[in-house]
Amino acid sequence: MDELAGPLCRRLEGEPTAYDLAIATCIILYHFADVVAHVRGGKAHEVADEIAAKVPDFHTVRAIANAGKHVELTRHPKSELIGLRAEHMVRGKGAAFSDGSYFADNVTWSDMPDAVVVETPDGRLHDVPHLCARVFKDLCADAALFQV
């Protein structure tokens, strides 16, 4: 987390329109489950499910990471995210609010700076730099996961 995820999250915060950086950050955050599984001697998909139960945004990071690697998401524990495609990540207007959220109809303020955004198949718009920052913070805050 300190050597890869933290620096990537900080770079993405500074370069919120960097598409490649957004996908790379999601991939590293998602594959933190592999590290935890390795240390525990468990299965990565079970650890990923455990993390997602504690950090719901992890589902979306997982979906972006896999869509970014495989072009289209064909399997995922949350069926509403199946069908996400790498091309759904675009440069668009950032979130309306400092917590990374948009208005209910995916609208933001007209003067918001651009960021990498993704509309997931469930119709929700996500500001990816905010999403990654939240997941990173939540993972770091959970001693049972972070201090493996």
PDB file of C-alpha atoms in Angstrom:
ATOM      1  CA  MET A   1       0.000   0.000   0.000  1.00  0.00           C
ATOM      2  CA  ASP A   2       2.755   2.448   0.918  1.00  0.00           C
ATOM      3  CA  GLU A   3       4.978   1.696  -2.046  1.00  0.00           C
ATOM      4  CA  LEU A   4       2.445   1.382  -4.855  1.00  0.00           C
ATOM      5  CA  ALA A   5      -1.124   2.316  -4.017  1.00  0.00           C
ATOM      6  CA  GLY A   6      -0.347   5.470  -2.018  1.00  0.00           C
ATOM      7  CA  PRO A   7       1.915   7.043  -4.652  1.00  0.00           C
ATOM      8  CA  LEU A   8      -0.503   6.116  -7.456  1.00  0.00           C
ATOM      9  CA  CYS A   9      -3.445   7.639  -5.584  1.00  0.00           C
ATOM     10  CA  ARG A  10      -1.490  10.839  -4.979  1.00  0.00           C
ATOM     11  CA  ARG A  11      -0.434  11.031  -8.633  1.00  0.00           C
ATOM     12  CA  LEU A  12      -4.025  10.435  -9.762  1.00  0.00           C
ATOM     13  CA  GLU A  13      -5.197  13.211  -7.459  1.00  0.00           C
ATOM     14  CA  GLY A  14      -2.682  15.523  -9.164  1.00  0.00           C
ATOM     15  CA  GLU A  15      -3.497  14.229 -12.659  1.00  0.00           C
ATOM     16  CA  PRO A  16      -7.228  13.454 -12.452  1.00  0.00           C
ATOM     17  CA  THR A  17      -7.624  13.135 -16.249  1.00  0.00           C
ATOM     18  CA  ALA A  18      -4.861  10.528 -16.639  1.00  0.00           C
ATOM     19  CA  TYR A  19      -6.775   7.552 -18.005  1.00  0.00           C
ATOM     20  CA  ASP A  20      -3.819   5.173 -17.777  1.00  0.00           C
ATOM     21  CA  LEU A  21      -3.115   6.201 -14.211  1.00  0.00           C
ATOM     22  CA  ALA A  22      -6.768   5.712 -13.236  1.00  0.00           C
ATOM     23  CA  ILE A  23      -6.797   2.131 -14.513  1.00  0.00           C
ATOM     24  CA  ALA A  24      -3.374   1.354 -13.008  1.00  0.00           C
ATOM     25  CA  THR A  25      -4.494   2.681  -9.625  1.00  0.00           C
ATOM     26  CA  CYS A  26      -7.648   0.545  -9.682  1.00  0.00           C
ATOM     27  CA  ILE A  27      -5.612  -2.527 -10.632  1.00  0.00           C
ATOM     28  CA  ILE A  28      -3.155  -2.024  -7.757  1.00  0.00           C
ATOM     29  CA  LEU A  29      -5.919  -1.304  -5.235  1.00  0.00           C
ATOM     30  CA  TYR A  30      -7.886  -4.380  -6.309  1.00  0.00           C
ATOM     31  CA  HIS A  31      -4.876  -6.682  -6.242  1.00  0.00           C
ATOM     32  CA  PHE A  32      -4.151  -5.710  -2.655  1.00  0.00           C
ATOM     33  CA  ALA A  33      -6.504  -8.634  -1.982  1.00  0.00           C
ATOM     34  CA  ASP A  34      -3.817 -10.912  -3.483  1.00  0.00           C
ATOM     35  CA  VAL A  35      -1.272  -9.650  -0.955  1.00  0.00           C
ATOM     36  CA  VAL A  36      -3.606 -10.220   1.977  1.00  0.00           C
ATOM     37  CA  ALA A  37      -4.488 -13.686   0.672  1.00  0.00           C
ATOM     38  CA  HIS A  38      -0.821 -14.582   0.257  1.00  0.00           C
ATOM     39  CA  VAL A  39       0.066 -13.484   3.791  1.00  0.00           C
ATOM     40  CA  ARG A  40      -2.935 -15.314   5.268  1.00  0.00           C
ATOM     41  CA  GLY A  41      -2.512 -18.377   3.086  1.00  0.00           C
ATOM     42  CA  GLY A  42      -6.033 -17.895   1.721  1.00  0.00           C
ATOM     43  CA  LYS A  43      -7.748 -17.384  -1.615  1.00  0.00           C
ATOM     44  CA  ALA A  44      -7.615 -13.995  -3.302  1.00  0.00           C
ATOM     45  CA  HIS A  45     -11.261 -14.004  -4.423  1.00  0.00           C
ATOM     46  CA  GLU A  46     -12.398 -14.754  -0.849  1.00  0.00           C
ATOM     47  CA  VAL A  47     -10.290 -11.894   0.513  1.00  0.00           C
ATOM     48  CA  ALA A  48     -11.633  -9.600  -2.222  1.00  0.00           C
ATOM     49  CA  ASP A  49     -15.174 -10.510  -1.153  1.00  0.00           C
ATOM     50  CA  GLU A  50     -14.255  -9.837   2.497  1.00  0.00           C
ATOM     51  CA  ILE A  51     -12.811  -6.442   1.602  1.00  0.00           C
ATOM     52  CA  ALA A  52     -15.862  -5.535  -0.491  1.00  0.00           C
ATOM     53  CA  ALA A  53     -18.130  -6.408   2.437  1.00  0.00           C
ATOM     54  CA  LYS A  54     -16.268  -3.826   4.532  1.00  0.00           C
ATOM     55  CA  VAL A  55     -15.491  -1.337   1.737  1.00  0.00           C
ATOM     56  CA  PRO A  56     -18.426  -1.315  -0.734  1.00  0.00           C
ATOM     57  CA  ASP A  57     -16.553   0.936  -3.197  1.00  0.00           C
ATOM     58  CA  PHE A  58     -14.077  -1.927  -3.604  1.00  0.00           C
ATOM     59  CA  HIS A  59     -16.671  -3.611  -5.872  1.00  0.00           C
ATOM     60  CA  THR A  60     -16.408  -0.724  -8.330  1.00  0.00           C
ATOM     61  CA  VAL A  61     -12.598  -0.605  -8.166  1.00  0.00           C
ATOM     62  CA  ARG A  62     -12.572  -4.360  -8.809  1.00  0.00           C
ATOM     63  CA  ALA A  63     -14.903  -3.937 -11.789  1.00  0.00           C
ATOM     64  CA  ILE A  64     -12.803  -1.116 -13.297  1.00  0.00           C
ATOM     65  CA  ALA A  65      -9.582  -3.089 -12.775  1.00  0.00           C
ATOM     66  CA  ASN A  66     -10.958  -6.158 -14.515  1.00  0.00           C
ATOM     67  CA  ALA A  67     -12.666  -4.231 -17.321  1.00  0.00           C
ATOM     68  CA  GLY A  68      -9.408  -2.345 -17.872  1.00  0.00           C
ATOM     69  CA  LYS A  69      -7.515  -5.620 -18.233  1.00  0.00           C
ATOM     70  CA  HIS A  70     -10.108  -7.669 -20.106  1.00  0.00           C
ATOM     71  CA  VAL A  71     -11.986  -5.049 -22.168  1.00  0.00           C
ATOM     72  CA  GLU A  72     -15.395  -6.081 -20.823  1.00  0.00           C
ATOM     73  CA  LEU A  73     -16.450  -7.360 -17.432  1.00  0.00           C
ATOM     74  CA  THR A  74     -18.219 -10.695 -17.859  1.00  0.00           C
ATOM     75  CA  ARG A  75     -18.155 -11.936 -14.228  1.00  0.00           C
ATOM     76  CA  HIS A  76     -18.455 -10.062 -10.955  1.00  0.00           C
ATOM     77  CA  PRO A  77     -20.078 -10.671  -7.570  1.00  0.00           C
ATOM     78  CA  LYS A  78     -22.307  -7.615  -8.154  1.00  0.00           C
ATOM     79  CA  SER A  79     -24.364  -8.446 -11.240  1.00  0.00           C
ATOM     80  CA  GLU A  80     -25.209  -4.775 -11.806  1.00  0.00           C
ATOM     81  CA  LEU A  81     -21.559  -4.173 -12.732  1.00  0.00           C
ATOM     82  CA  ILE A  82     -21.362  -6.929 -15.362  1.00  0.00           C
ATOM     83  CA  GLY A  83     -21.017  -5.409 -18.800  1.00  0.00           C
ATOM     84  CA  LEU A  84     -18.689  -2.617 -17.733  1.00  0.00           C
ATOM     85  CA  ARG A  85     -16.267  -1.933 -20.550  1.00  0.00           C
ATOM     86  CA  ALA A  86     -12.915  -0.188 -20.533  1.00  0.00           C
ATOM     87  CA  GLU A  87     -14.363   2.331 -22.978  1.00  0.00           C
ATOM     88  CA  HIS A  88     -16.918   3.406 -20.342  1.00  0.00           C
ATOM     89  CA  MET A  89     -14.064   5.213 -18.608  1.00  0.00           C
ATOM     90  CA  VAL A  90     -13.803   8.670 -20.146  1.00  0.00           C
ATOM     91  CA  ARG A  91     -12.606  12.135 -19.332  1.00  0.00           C
ATOM     92  CA  GLY A  92     -15.571  14.135 -18.121  1.00  0.00           C
ATOM     93  CA  LYS A  93     -16.707  16.537 -15.458  1.00  0.00           C
ATOM     94  CA  GLY A  94     -15.625  15.606 -11.956  1.00  0.00           C
ATOM     95  CA  ALA A  95     -17.974  14.967  -9.079  1.00  0.00           C
ATOM     96  CA  ALA A  96     -20.231  17.693  -7.748  1.00  0.00           C
ATOM     97  CA  PHE A  97     -19.227  17.153  -4.135  1.00  0.00           C
ATOM     98  CA  SER A  98     -15.978  16.696  -2.253  1.00  0.00           C
ATOM     99  CA  ASP A  99     -16.892  13.115  -1.324  1.00  0.00           C
ATOM    100  CA  GLY A 100     -16.830  12.179  -5.018  1.00  0.00           C
ATOM    101  CA  SER A 101     -20.590  12.027  -5.474  1.00  0.00           C
ATOM    102  CA  TYR A 102     -22.816  13.477  -8.165  1.00  0.00           C
ATOM    103  CA  PHE A 103     -26.372  14.700  -8.026  1.00  0.00           C
ATOM    104  CA  ALA A 104     -28.943  11.887  -8.243  1.00  0.00           C
ATOM    105  CA  ASP A 105     -29.203  12.182 -12.030  1.00  0.00           C
ATOM    106  CA  ASN A 106     -25.387  12.019 -12.559  1.00  0.00           C
ATOM    107  CA  VAL A 107     -25.187  15.777 -13.015  1.00  0.00           C
ATOM    108  CA  THR A 108     -22.411  17.932 -11.654  1.00  0.00           C
ATOM    109  CA  TRP A 109     -21.635  21.629 -11.573  1.00  0.00           C
ATOM    110  CA  SER A 110     -20.744  23.057 -14.998  1.00  0.00           C
ATOM    111  CA  ASP A 111     -17.477  24.502 -13.705  1.00  0.00           C
ATOM    112  CA  MET A 112     -16.126  21.297 -12.161  1.00  0.00           C
ATOM    113  CA  PRO A 113     -12.688  20.309 -13.410  1.00  0.00           C
ATOM    114  CA  ASP A 114     -12.353  17.304 -15.668  1.00  0.00           C
ATOM    115  CA  ALA A 115     -11.491  13.889 -14.285  1.00  0.00           C
ATOM    116  CA  VAL A 116     -11.609  10.278 -15.375  1.00  0.00           C
ATOM    117  CA  VAL A 117     -15.184   9.171 -14.832  1.00  0.00           C
ATOM    118  CA  VAL A 118     -17.011   5.923 -15.435  1.00  0.00           C
ATOM    119  CA  GLU A 119     -20.692   5.202 -15.766  1.00  0.00           C
ATOM    120  CA  THR A 120     -21.245   1.685 -14.524  1.00  0.00           C
ATOM    121  CA  PRO A 121     -23.964  -0.526 -16.049  1.00  0.00           C
ATOM    122  CA  ASP A 122     -26.171   0.200 -13.026  1.00  0.00           C
ATOM    123  CA  GLY A 123     -26.365   3.793 -14.307  1.00  0.00           C
ATOM    124  CA  ARG A 124     -24.191   5.375 -11.603  1.00  0.00           C
ATOM    125  CA  LEU A 125     -21.458   7.860 -12.477  1.00  0.00           C
ATOM    126  CA  HIS A 126     -18.197   7.586 -10.539  1.00  0.00           C
ATOM    127  CA  ASP A 127     -15.353  10.092 -10.278  1.00  0.00           C
ATOM    128  CA  VAL A 128     -12.456   7.601 -10.415  1.00  0.00           C
ATOM    129  CA  PRO A 129      -9.813   9.702  -8.595  1.00  0.00           C
ATOM    130  CA  HIS A 130     -12.249  10.217  -5.700  1.00  0.00           C
ATOM    131  CA  LEU A 131     -13.225   6.544  -5.777  1.00  0.00           C
ATOM    132  CA  CYS A 132      -9.606   5.416  -5.554  1.00  0.00           C
ATOM    133  CA  ALA A 133      -8.833   7.870  -2.755  1.00  0.00           C
ATOM    134  CA  ARG A 134     -11.793   6.572  -0.709  1.00  0.00           C
ATOM    135  CA  VAL A 135     -10.863   2.930  -1.181  1.00  0.00           C
ATOM    136  CA  PHE A 136      -7.213   3.615  -0.322  1.00  0.00           C
ATOM    137  CA  LYS A 137      -8.221   5.471   2.835  1.00  0.00           C
ATOM    138  CA  ASP A 138     -10.624   2.714   3.891  1.00  0.00           C
ATOM    139  CA  LEU A 139      -8.090  -0.036   3.258  1.00  0.00           C
ATOM    140  CA  CYS A 140      -5.446   1.805   5.266  1.00  0.00           C
ATOM    141  CA  ALA A 141      -7.878   2.386   8.117  1.00  0.00           C
ATOM    142  CA  ASP A 142      -8.702  -1.311   8.509  1.00  0.00           C
ATOM    143  CA  ALA A 143      -5.905  -2.740  10.642  1.00  0.00           C
ATOM    144  CA  ALA A 144      -7.091  -6.329  10.074  1.00  0.00           C
ATOM    145  CA  LEU A 145      -6.428  -5.890   6.345  1.00  0.00           C
ATOM    146  CA  PHE A 146      -3.659  -3.355   6.184  1.00  0.00           C
ATOM    147  CA  GLN A 147      -1.407  -4.843   8.854  1.00  0.00           C
ATOM    148  CA  VAL A 148      -1.247  -8.370   7.491  1.00  0.00           C
TER     149      VAL A 148
END
